[in-house]
PDB file of C-alpha atoms in Angstrom:
ATOM      1  CA  MET A   1      27.758   5.184-126.574  1.00 43.00           C
ATOM      2  CA  ASP A   2      30.431   3.236-128.566  1.00 45.00           C
ATOM      3  CA  GLY A   3      32.560   1.520-125.932  1.00 46.00           C
ATOM      4  CA  LYS A   4      35.307   0.553-128.456  1.00 47.00           C
ATOM      5  CA  ARG A   5      35.514   4.172-129.559  1.00 49.00           C
ATOM      6  CA  LEU A   6      35.604   5.357-125.920  1.00 46.00           C
ATOM      7  CA  PHE A   7      38.506   3.138-125.301  1.00 48.00           C
ATOM      8  CA  VAL A   8      40.393   4.296-128.471  1.00 52.00           C
ATOM      9  CA  ASP A   9      39.849   7.929-127.572  1.00 59.00           C
ATOM     10  CA  CYS A  10      41.032   7.399-123.979  1.00 71.00           C
ATOM     11  CA  ASN A  11      44.122   9.325-122.900  1.00 78.00           C
ATOM     12  CA  PRO A  12      45.841   6.760-120.647  1.00 81.00           C
ATOM     13  CA  SER A  13      48.305   9.153-119.034  1.00 81.00           C
ATOM     14  CA  LYS A  14      45.629  11.617-117.872  1.00 85.00           C
ATOM     15  CA  PHE A  15      43.409   8.798-116.719  1.00 87.00           C
ATOM     16  CA  ILE A  16      46.244   7.389-114.507  1.00 89.00           C
ATOM     17  CA  ILE A  17      46.822  10.879-113.076  1.00 91.00           C
ATOM     18  CA  PHE A  18      43.233  11.593-112.141  1.00 93.00           C
ATOM     19  CA  SER A  19      42.395   8.099-110.971  1.00 94.00           C
ATOM     20  CA  SER A  20      45.488   8.088-108.746  1.00 95.00           C
ATOM     21  CA  LEU A  21      44.524  11.496-107.281  1.00 96.00           C
ATOM     22  CA  PHE A  22      40.896  10.310-106.863  1.00 96.00           C
ATOM     23  CA  VAL A  23      41.918   7.192-104.827  1.00 96.00           C
ATOM     24  CA  PHE A  24      44.500   9.206-102.900  1.00 97.00           C
ATOM     25  CA  SER A  25      42.009  11.812-101.937  1.00 96.00           C
ATOM     26  CA  ILE A  26      39.531   9.227-100.701  1.00 97.00           C
ATOM     27  CA  VAL A  27      42.053   7.303 -98.518  1.00 97.00           C
ATOM     28  CA  LEU A  28      43.536  10.608 -97.208  1.00 96.00           C
ATOM     29  CA  SER A  29      40.117  11.866 -96.111  1.00 96.00           C
ATOM     30  CA  LEU A  30      39.411   8.614 -94.297  1.00 96.00           C
ATOM     31  CA  LYS A  31      42.901   8.743 -92.659  1.00 95.00           C
ATOM     32  CA  LEU A  32      42.281  12.257 -91.393  1.00 94.00           C
ATOM     33  CA  ASP A  33      38.887  11.308 -90.021  1.00 93.00           C
ATOM     34  CA  GLY A  34      40.369   8.358 -88.173  1.00 92.00           C
ATOM     35  CA  ILE A  35      38.302   5.825 -90.056  1.00 94.00           C
ATOM     36  CA  ILE A  36      41.353   3.984 -91.318  1.00 92.00           C
ATOM     37  CA  TYR A  37      44.718   3.761 -89.542  1.00 91.00           C
ATOM     38  CA  TRP A  38      47.123   2.970 -92.398  1.00 91.00           C
ATOM     39  CA  ASN A  39      50.580   4.403 -92.288  1.00 91.00           C
ATOM     40  CA  ASN A  40      51.368   7.182 -94.609  1.00 91.00           C
ATOM     41  CA  TRP A  41      53.286   4.988 -97.163  1.00 93.00           C
ATOM     42  CA  CYS A  42      50.026   3.181 -97.867  1.00 94.00           C
ATOM     43  CA  ILE A  43      48.117   6.499 -98.069  1.00 96.00           C
ATOM     44  CA  PHE A  44      50.563   7.820-100.710  1.00 96.00           C
ATOM     45  CA  ALA A  45      50.644   4.458-102.575  1.00 96.00           C
ATOM     46  CA  PRO A  46      48.340   5.662-105.439  1.00 96.00           C
ATOM     47  CA  LEU A  47      50.705   8.618-106.000  1.00 96.00           C
ATOM     48  CA  PHE A  48      53.684   6.322-106.068  1.00 96.00           C
ATOM     49  CA  ILE A  49      52.088   4.036-108.534  1.00 94.00           C
ATOM     50  CA  TRP A  50      51.326   7.036-110.813  1.00 94.00           C
ATOM     51  CA  LYS A  51      54.954   8.120-110.693  1.00 94.00           C
ATOM     52  CA  ALA A  52      56.276   4.659-111.131  1.00 93.00           C
ATOM     53  CA  SER A  53      53.977   4.230-114.241  1.00 91.00           C
ATOM     54  CA  VAL A  54      55.416   7.399-115.725  1.00 90.00           C
ATOM     55  CA  ILE A  55      59.037   6.537-115.026  1.00 91.00           C
ATOM     56  CA  ALA A  56      58.610   2.992-116.337  1.00 90.00           C
ATOM     57  CA  GLY A  57      56.813   4.286-119.412  1.00 87.00           C
ATOM     58  CA  ALA A  58      59.675   6.735-120.020  1.00 88.00           C
ATOM     59  CA  LEU A  59      62.236   3.872-119.800  1.00 90.00           C
ATOM     60  CA  MET A  60      60.282   1.735-122.149  1.00 87.00           C
ATOM     61  CA  GLY A  61      59.913   4.751-124.551  1.00 83.00           C
ATOM     62  CA  CYS A  62      63.722   5.293-124.485  1.00 85.00           C
ATOM     63  CA  ILE A  63      64.293   1.618-125.341  1.00 85.00           C
ATOM     64  CA  ALA A  64      61.809   1.777-128.156  1.00 80.00           C
ATOM     65  CA  TRP A  65      63.337   4.974-129.427  1.00 80.00           C
ATOM     66  CA  SER A  66      66.806   3.478-129.575  1.00 81.00           C
ATOM     67  CA  ARG A  67      65.748   0.228-131.222  1.00 81.00           C
ATOM     68  CA  HIS A  68      63.550   1.834-133.883  1.00 73.00           C
ATOM     69  CA  PRO A  69      65.400   4.737-135.454  1.00 71.00           C
ATOM     70  CA  GLU A  70      63.061   4.649-138.389  1.00 64.00           C
ATOM     71  CA  SER A  71      60.240   6.084-136.216  1.00 63.00           C
ATOM     72  CA  ARG A  72      62.214   9.201-135.181  1.00 62.00           C
ATOM     73  CA  ALA A  73      61.470  11.294-138.306  1.00 61.00           C
ATOM     74  CA  GLU A  74      58.439  13.079-136.900  1.00 58.00           C
ATOM     75  CA  GLY A  75      58.531  12.122-133.206  1.00 69.00           C
ATOM     76  CA  TYR A  76      61.246  14.242-131.733  1.00 77.00           C
ATOM     77  CA  VAL A  77      58.922  16.734-130.075  1.00 80.00           C
ATOM     78  CA  GLU A  78      56.749  13.969-128.509  1.00 80.00           C
ATOM     79  CA  PHE A  79      59.860  12.116-127.374  1.00 82.00           C
ATOM     80  CA  TYR A  80      61.284  15.170-125.676  1.00 84.00           C
ATOM     81  CA  ALA A  81      57.979  15.874-124.075  1.00 85.00           C
ATOM     82  CA  MET A  82      58.112  12.390-122.610  1.00 86.00           C
ATOM     83  CA  LEU A  83      61.605  13.113-121.148  1.00 88.00           C
ATOM     84  CA  ILE A  84      60.445  16.399-119.756  1.00 89.00           C
ATOM     85  CA  SER A  85      57.421  14.763-118.146  1.00 88.00           C
ATOM     86  CA  ALA A  86      59.617  11.919-116.695  1.00 91.00           C
ATOM     87  CA  GLY A  87      61.990  14.433-115.168  1.00 92.00           C
ATOM     88  CA  ILE A  88      59.137  16.472-113.596  1.00 93.00           C
ATOM     89  CA  HIS A  89      57.454  13.361-112.147  1.00 93.00           C
ATOM     90  CA  SER A  90      60.817  12.256-110.713  1.00 94.00           C
ATOM     91  CA  LEU A  91      60.966  15.475-108.729  1.00 94.00           C
ATOM     92  CA  LEU A  92      57.426  15.105-107.680  1.00 95.00           C
ATOM     93  CA  LEU A  93      58.194  11.566-106.495  1.00 95.00           C
ATOM     94  CA  LEU A  94      61.074  12.883-104.467  1.00 95.00           C
ATOM     95  CA  PHE A  95      58.798  15.467-102.839  1.00 95.00           C
ATOM     96  CA  GLU A  96      56.244  12.807-101.914  1.00 95.00           C
ATOM     97  CA  LEU A  97      58.949  10.542-100.467  1.00 94.00           C
ATOM     98  CA  LEU A  98      60.294  13.352 -98.309  1.00 92.00           C
ATOM     99  CA  VAL A  99      56.743  14.119 -97.108  1.00 93.00           C
ATOM    100  CA  CYS A 100      56.221  10.441 -96.136  1.00 91.00           C
ATOM    101  CA  ILE A 101      59.583  10.279 -94.339  1.00 89.00           C
ATOM    102  CA  LYS A 102      58.693  13.580 -92.549  1.00 89.00           C
ATOM    103  CA  LEU A 103      55.381  12.213 -91.425  1.00 87.00           C
ATOM    104  CA  GLU A 104      56.882   8.885 -90.328  1.00 82.00           C
ATOM    105  CA  THR A 105      59.580  10.430 -88.095  1.00 73.00           C
ATOM    106  CA  THR A 106      59.629   7.684 -85.515  1.00 62.00           C
ATOM    107  CA  PHE A 107      62.710   6.004 -86.999  1.00 59.00           C
ATOM    108  CA  LEU A 108      64.632   9.204 -87.852  1.00 60.00           C
ATOM    109  CA  PRO A 109      67.354  10.363 -85.547  1.00 59.00           C
ATOM    110  CA  VAL A 110      66.985  13.868 -86.670  1.00 60.00           C
ATOM    111  CA  ASP A 111      63.859  15.710 -87.854  1.00 70.00           C
ATOM    112  CA  TYR A 112      63.920  18.172 -90.745  1.00 79.00           C
ATOM    113  CA  GLY A 113      61.734  21.101 -91.669  1.00 86.00           C
ATOM    114  CA  TRP A 114      58.980  21.314 -94.174  1.00 91.00           C
ATOM    115  CA  VAL A 115      60.931  23.721 -96.324  1.00 92.00           C
ATOM    116  CA  LEU A 116      63.328  20.881 -97.106  1.00 91.00           C
ATOM    117  CA  CYS A 117      60.371  18.682 -97.973  1.00 92.00           C
ATOM    118  CA  PHE A 118      59.158  21.317-100.425  1.00 93.00           C
ATOM    119  CA  PHE A 119      62.572  21.844-101.947  1.00 93.00           C
ATOM    120  CA  PRO A 120      62.011  19.535-104.985  1.00 94.00           C
ATOM    121  CA  ILE A 121      58.791  21.449-105.601  1.00 94.00           C
ATOM    122  CA  LEU A 122      60.601  24.819-105.408  1.00 92.00           C
ATOM    123  CA  VAL A 123      63.167  23.489-107.837  1.00 93.00           C
ATOM    124  CA  LEU A 124      60.406  22.103-110.096  1.00 92.00           C
ATOM    125  CA  CYS A 125      58.542  25.430-110.347  1.00 91.00           C
ATOM    126  CA  PRO A 126      61.192  27.273-112.578  1.00 90.00           C
ATOM    127  CA  LEU A 127      61.778  24.093-114.518  1.00 91.00           C
ATOM    128  CA  SER A 128      58.034  23.923-115.157  1.00 91.00           C
ATOM    129  CA  VAL A 129      58.078  27.463-116.406  1.00 90.00           C
ATOM    130  CA  ALA A 130      60.812  26.525-118.843  1.00 90.00           C
ATOM    131  CA  ALA A 131      58.860  23.442-119.890  1.00 89.00           C
ATOM    132  CA  CYS A 132      55.747  25.601-120.514  1.00 88.00           C
ATOM    133  CA  ILE A 133      57.794  27.941-122.682  1.00 89.00           C
ATOM    134  CA  TRP A 134      59.137  24.939-124.652  1.00 88.00           C
ATOM    135  CA  GLY A 135      55.687  23.463-124.940  1.00 86.00           C
ATOM    136  CA  PHE A 136      54.320  26.766-126.296  1.00 85.00           C
ATOM    137  CA  LYS A 137      57.040  26.974-128.897  1.00 86.00           C
ATOM    138  CA  HIS A 138      56.378  23.397-130.083  1.00 82.00           C
ATOM    139  CA  ASP A 139      52.645  23.530-129.810  1.00 79.00           C
ATOM    140  CA  ARG A 140      52.531  21.018-126.962  1.00 78.00           C
ATOM    141  CA  SER A 141      49.998  21.124-124.071  1.00 74.00           C
ATOM    142  CA  LEU A 142      51.646  20.756-120.658  1.00 76.00           C
ATOM    143  CA  GLU A 143      48.853  21.025-118.162  1.00 83.00           C
ATOM    144  CA  LEU A 144      50.634  19.614-115.152  1.00 84.00           C
ATOM    145  CA  GLU A 145      53.647  21.883-115.622  1.00 85.00           C
ATOM    146  CA  THR A 146      51.359  24.897-115.910  1.00 86.00           C
ATOM    147  CA  VAL A 147      49.623  24.028-112.559  1.00 89.00           C
ATOM    148  CA  ILE A 148      52.938  23.612-110.787  1.00 90.00           C
ATOM    149  CA  SER A 149      54.524  26.850-112.137  1.00 88.00           C
ATOM    150  CA  SER A 150      51.456  28.972-111.430  1.00 89.00           C
ATOM    151  CA  ASN A 151      51.344  27.851-107.809  1.00 92.00           C
ATOM    152  CA  VAL A 152      54.937  28.553-106.691  1.00 92.00           C
ATOM    153  CA  LEU A 153      53.894  31.215-104.130  1.00 93.00           C
ATOM    154  CA  LEU A 154      51.374  28.791-102.592  1.00 94.00           C
ATOM    155  CA  PHE A 155      54.017  26.119-102.097  1.00 94.00           C
ATOM    156  CA  ILE A 156      56.340  28.606-100.349  1.00 94.00           C
ATOM    157  CA  PHE A 157      53.588  29.834 -98.132  1.00 96.00           C
ATOM    158  CA  ILE A 158      52.533  26.344 -97.137  1.00 96.00           C
ATOM    159  CA  ALA A 159      56.082  25.311 -96.306  1.00 94.00           C
ATOM    160  CA  LEU A 160      56.602  28.424 -94.225  1.00 95.00           C
ATOM    161  CA  LYS A 161      53.248  27.954 -92.476  1.00 95.00           C
ATOM    162  CA  LEU A 162      53.924  24.301 -91.552  1.00 93.00           C
ATOM    163  CA  ASP A 163      57.403  25.335 -90.135  1.00 92.00           C
ATOM    164  CA  ASN A 164      55.703  28.175 -88.191  1.00 91.00           C
ATOM    165  CA  VAL A 165      57.854  30.766 -89.851  1.00 93.00           C
ATOM    166  CA  ILE A 166      54.706  32.738 -90.669  1.00 93.00           C
ATOM    167  CA  ASP A 167      51.666  32.942 -88.388  1.00 92.00           C
ATOM    168  CA  TRP A 168      48.943  33.608 -91.000  1.00 93.00           C
ATOM    169  CA  GLN A 169      45.566  32.096 -91.206  1.00 94.00           C
ATOM    170  CA  TRP A 170      45.209  29.365 -93.840  1.00 95.00           C
ATOM    171  CA  LYS A 171      42.788  31.588 -95.718  1.00 94.00           C
ATOM    172  CA  ALA A 172      45.771  34.086 -96.096  1.00 95.00           C
ATOM    173  CA  VAL A 173      48.152  31.252 -97.087  1.00 95.00           C
ATOM    174  CA  PHE A 174      45.789  30.194 -99.872  1.00 95.00           C
ATOM    175  CA  ILE A 175      45.637  33.695-101.375  1.00 94.00           C
ATOM    176  CA  PRO A 176      47.918  32.668-104.338  1.00 94.00           C
ATOM    177  CA  LEU A 177      45.504  29.791-104.939  1.00 94.00           C
ATOM    178  CA  TRP A 178      42.469  32.161-104.925  1.00 93.00           C
ATOM    179  CA  VAL A 179      44.209  34.298-107.548  1.00 93.00           C
ATOM    180  CA  VAL A 180      45.065  31.356-109.720  1.00 93.00           C
ATOM    181  CA  MET A 181      41.485  29.978-109.544  1.00 93.00           C
ATOM    182  CA  CYS A 182      40.186  33.215-111.011  1.00 92.00           C
ATOM    183  CA  LEU A 183      41.296  32.035-114.436  1.00 91.00           C
ATOM    184  CA  PRO A 184      39.420  28.714-114.528  1.00 91.00           C
ATOM    185  CA  GLY A 185      36.461  30.556-113.032  1.00 92.00           C
ATOM    186  CA  ILE A 186      36.480  32.996-115.932  1.00 93.00           C
ATOM    187  CA  VAL A 187      36.798  30.126-118.373  1.00 90.00           C
ATOM    188  CA  ALA A 188      33.881  28.355-116.806  1.00 91.00           C
ATOM    189  CA  LEU A 189      31.784  31.503-116.983  1.00 92.00           C
ATOM    190  CA  TYR A 190      32.711  31.882-120.689  1.00 90.00           C
ATOM    191  CA  TYR A 191      31.480  28.371-121.584  1.00 89.00           C
ATOM    192  CA  VAL A 192      28.250  28.927-119.618  1.00 90.00           C
ATOM    193  CA  ILE A 193      27.511  32.146-121.502  1.00 90.00           C
ATOM    194  CA  TRP A 194      28.474  30.430-124.804  1.00 86.00           C
ATOM    195  CA  ALA A 195      26.072  27.518-123.991  1.00 84.00           C
ATOM    196  CA  LEU A 196      23.243  29.912-123.101  1.00 84.00           C
ATOM    197  CA  LEU A 197      23.658  31.699-126.384  1.00 82.00           C
ATOM    198  CA  PHE A 198      23.421  28.497-128.303  1.00 77.00           C
ATOM    199  CA  LEU A 199      20.366  27.431-126.309  1.00 76.00           C
ATOM    200  CA  ARG A 200      18.507  30.385-127.754  1.00 75.00           C
ATOM    201  CA  GLN A 201      18.779  28.847-131.222  1.00 70.00           C
ATOM    202  CA  PRO A 202      15.611  27.014-132.247  1.00 68.00           C
ATOM    203  CA  GLN A 203      17.393  24.193-134.156  1.00 69.00           C
ATOM    204  CA  TYR A 204      19.598  21.496-132.426  1.00 66.00           C
ATOM    205  CA  THR A 205      23.141  21.676-133.836  1.00 67.00           C
ATOM    206  CA  THR A 206      26.420  20.026-133.097  1.00 71.00           C
ATOM    207  CA  ASP A 207      27.807  23.380-131.789  1.00 70.00           C
ATOM    208  CA  ARG A 208      24.969  23.478-129.300  1.00 74.00           C
ATOM    209  CA  LYS A 209      25.718  20.086-128.029  1.00 78.00           C
ATOM    210  CA  THR A 210      29.460  20.808-127.780  1.00 81.00           C
ATOM    211  CA  SER A 211      28.803  24.136-125.810  1.00 82.00           C
ATOM    212  CA  LEU A 212      26.558  22.388-123.399  1.00 86.00           C
ATOM    213  CA  THR A 213      29.094  19.573-122.826  1.00 86.00           C
ATOM    214  CA  TYR A 214      31.992  21.979-122.185  1.00 88.00           C
ATOM    215  CA  ALA A 215      29.850  24.174-119.943  1.00 89.00           C
ATOM    216  CA  THR A 216      28.836  21.122-117.846  1.00 91.00           C
ATOM    217  CA  ILE A 217      32.394  19.787-117.605  1.00 91.00           C
ATOM    218  CA  TRP A 218      33.806  23.065-116.544  1.00 92.00           C
ATOM    219  CA  LEU A 219      31.051  23.712-113.916  1.00 93.00           C
ATOM    220  CA  LEU A 220      31.563  20.143-112.531  1.00 94.00           C
ATOM    221  CA  VAL A 221      35.365  20.794-112.237  1.00 94.00           C
ATOM    222  CA  VAL A 222      35.682  24.435-111.179  1.00 94.00           C
ATOM    223  CA  ILE A 223      32.719  24.859-108.684  1.00 95.00           C
ATOM    224  CA  PRO A 224      33.526  21.711-106.607  1.00 95.00           C
ATOM    225  CA  LEU A 225      37.243  22.523-106.666  1.00 95.00           C
ATOM    226  CA  ILE A 226      36.592  26.032-105.294  1.00 95.00           C
ATOM    227  CA  ALA A 227      34.134  24.588-102.734  1.00 95.00           C
ATOM    228  CA  PHE A 228      36.730  22.115-101.610  1.00 96.00           C
ATOM    229  CA  GLU A 229      39.403  24.823-101.146  1.00 95.00           C
ATOM    230  CA  ILE A 230      37.068  27.092 -99.135  1.00 95.00           C
ATOM    231  CA  LEU A 231      35.841  24.339 -96.848  1.00 95.00           C
ATOM    232  CA  LEU A 232      39.488  23.127 -96.339  1.00 95.00           C
ATOM    233  CA  SER A 233      40.712  26.597 -95.385  1.00 95.00           C
ATOM    234  CA  PHE A 234      37.834  27.043 -92.936  1.00 94.00           C
ATOM    235  CA  ARG A 235      38.553  23.724 -91.452  1.00 94.00           C
ATOM    236  CA  LEU A 236      42.239  24.280 -90.972  1.00 94.00           C
ATOM    237  CA  ASP A 237      41.495  27.627 -89.336  1.00 92.00           C
ATOM    238  CA  GLY A 238      38.972  26.010 -86.928  1.00 88.00           C
ATOM    239  CA  ASP A 239      36.103  28.026 -88.287  1.00 85.00           C
ATOM    240  CA  ALA A 240      34.208  24.948 -89.240  1.00 80.00           C
ATOM    241  CA  GLN A 241      34.130  21.473 -87.639  1.00 85.00           C
ATOM    242  CA  LEU A 242      33.313  19.389 -90.615  1.00 89.00           C
ATOM    243  CA  GLU A 243      34.520  15.917 -91.258  1.00 93.00           C
ATOM    244  CA  PHE A 244      37.299  15.664 -93.768  1.00 94.00           C
ATOM    245  CA  MET A 245      35.194  13.245 -95.883  1.00 95.00           C
ATOM    246  CA  SER A 246      32.554  15.996 -96.234  1.00 94.00           C
ATOM    247  CA  ILE A 247      35.264  18.497 -97.151  1.00 95.00           C
ATOM    248  CA  PHE A 248      36.871  16.200 -99.729  1.00 96.00           C
ATOM    249  CA  THR A 249      33.510  15.267-101.397  1.00 96.00           C
ATOM    250  CA  PRO A 250      33.613  18.271-103.835  1.00 96.00           C
ATOM    251  CA  LEU A 251      37.124  17.348-104.714  1.00 96.00           C
ATOM    252  CA  HIS A 252      36.026  13.742-105.444  1.00 96.00           C
ATOM    253  CA  VAL A 253      33.326  15.141-107.807  1.00 96.00           C
ATOM    254  CA  CYS A 254      35.979  17.327-109.594  1.00 96.00           C
ATOM    255  CA  LEU A 255      38.521  14.394-109.970  1.00 95.00           C
ATOM    256  CA  PHE A 256      35.823  11.860-111.041  1.00 95.00           C
ATOM    257  CA  THR A 257      34.648  14.359-113.783  1.00 94.00           C
ATOM    258  CA  LEU A 258      38.228  14.743-114.950  1.00 92.00           C
ATOM    259  CA  MET A 259      38.593  10.922-115.023  1.00 91.00           C
ATOM    260  CA  LEU A 260      35.554  10.686-117.408  1.00 89.00           C
ATOM    261  CA  THR A 261      36.812  13.444-119.624  1.00 88.00           C
ATOM    262  CA  SER A 262      40.154  11.678-119.971  1.00 84.00           C
ATOM    263  CA  CYS A 263      38.221   8.698-121.407  1.00 79.00           C
ATOM    264  CA  GLY A 264      37.177  10.830-124.353  1.00 65.00           C
ATOM    265  CA  GLY A 265      40.143  13.107-124.421  1.00 55.00           C
ATOM    266  CA  LYS A 266      41.531  11.824-127.749  1.00 56.00           C
ATOM    267  CA  GLY A 267      45.034  12.640-128.983  1.00 51.00           C
ATOM    268  CA  GLY A 268      47.732  12.697-126.386  1.00 55.00           C
ATOM    269  CA  ASN A 269      51.360  11.747-126.853  1.00 54.00           C
ATOM    270  CA  ARG A 270      52.085   8.370-128.513  1.00 51.00           C
ATOM    271  CA  TRP A 271      54.923   8.290-126.016  1.00 50.00           C
ATOM    272  CA  TRP A 272      51.951   8.401-123.648  1.00 50.00           C
ATOM    273  CA  CYS A 273      53.780   9.329-120.438  1.00 50.00           C
ATOM    274  CA  GLY A 274      54.674  12.637-122.237  1.00 44.00           C
ATOM    275  CA  MET A 275      50.994  13.532-122.026  1.00 43.00           C
TER     276      MET A 275
END
């Protein structure tokens, strides 16, 4: 493998996102199992670093944009994508700060509900829909915005469940998630069938290698992610007494796979925080 080529093809923005989520999922599972006793600000530190990188990158991009007008001829779409991404990450950062403050309530004179914590996310969902429409019109791929906008009902149900407004089991709360996961499941099945068809060919071709690669990646992402969601719902409902590290292990596999794919992702926005 050409290490130099791997570095050149790396999508740094996606690598930061997946690596931050990977570290966060590890320390969170250790915290939930009582192995480490860090406060929640330390647990959320990887997510804060991710958002700080995006916002700092957006500020640097704005400075570069203002100082080099000669580079604006063909970069308006990418620059606007960077601004959209920075705005969305700012709302995500506000949500994470509210969650940390909510969990560290010892110094607060008045407690507040989880619905207020999720308010930035609920505001972000329609904005993400608008961003997806804009991205579709300008041939831009906005994966994070798509994930957020497609899970609006899930965020509402989780907030209501945590505030005891609804008394559903977590399996029922996750119903919107099960519905959304049908799409990547279908895509993974498509790539598996595609790979099997190419395997029937006697000669080894580039298409055969590509199909096997895509099928493997999608299986390593979708199956562990679904397994994590199922195990988590059973654990929260008290139907299984598994350690959180065991529950989060499939998620670690999923995120690690996404980290590797970001190293060969190619392309991306030259204003890299715009994805």
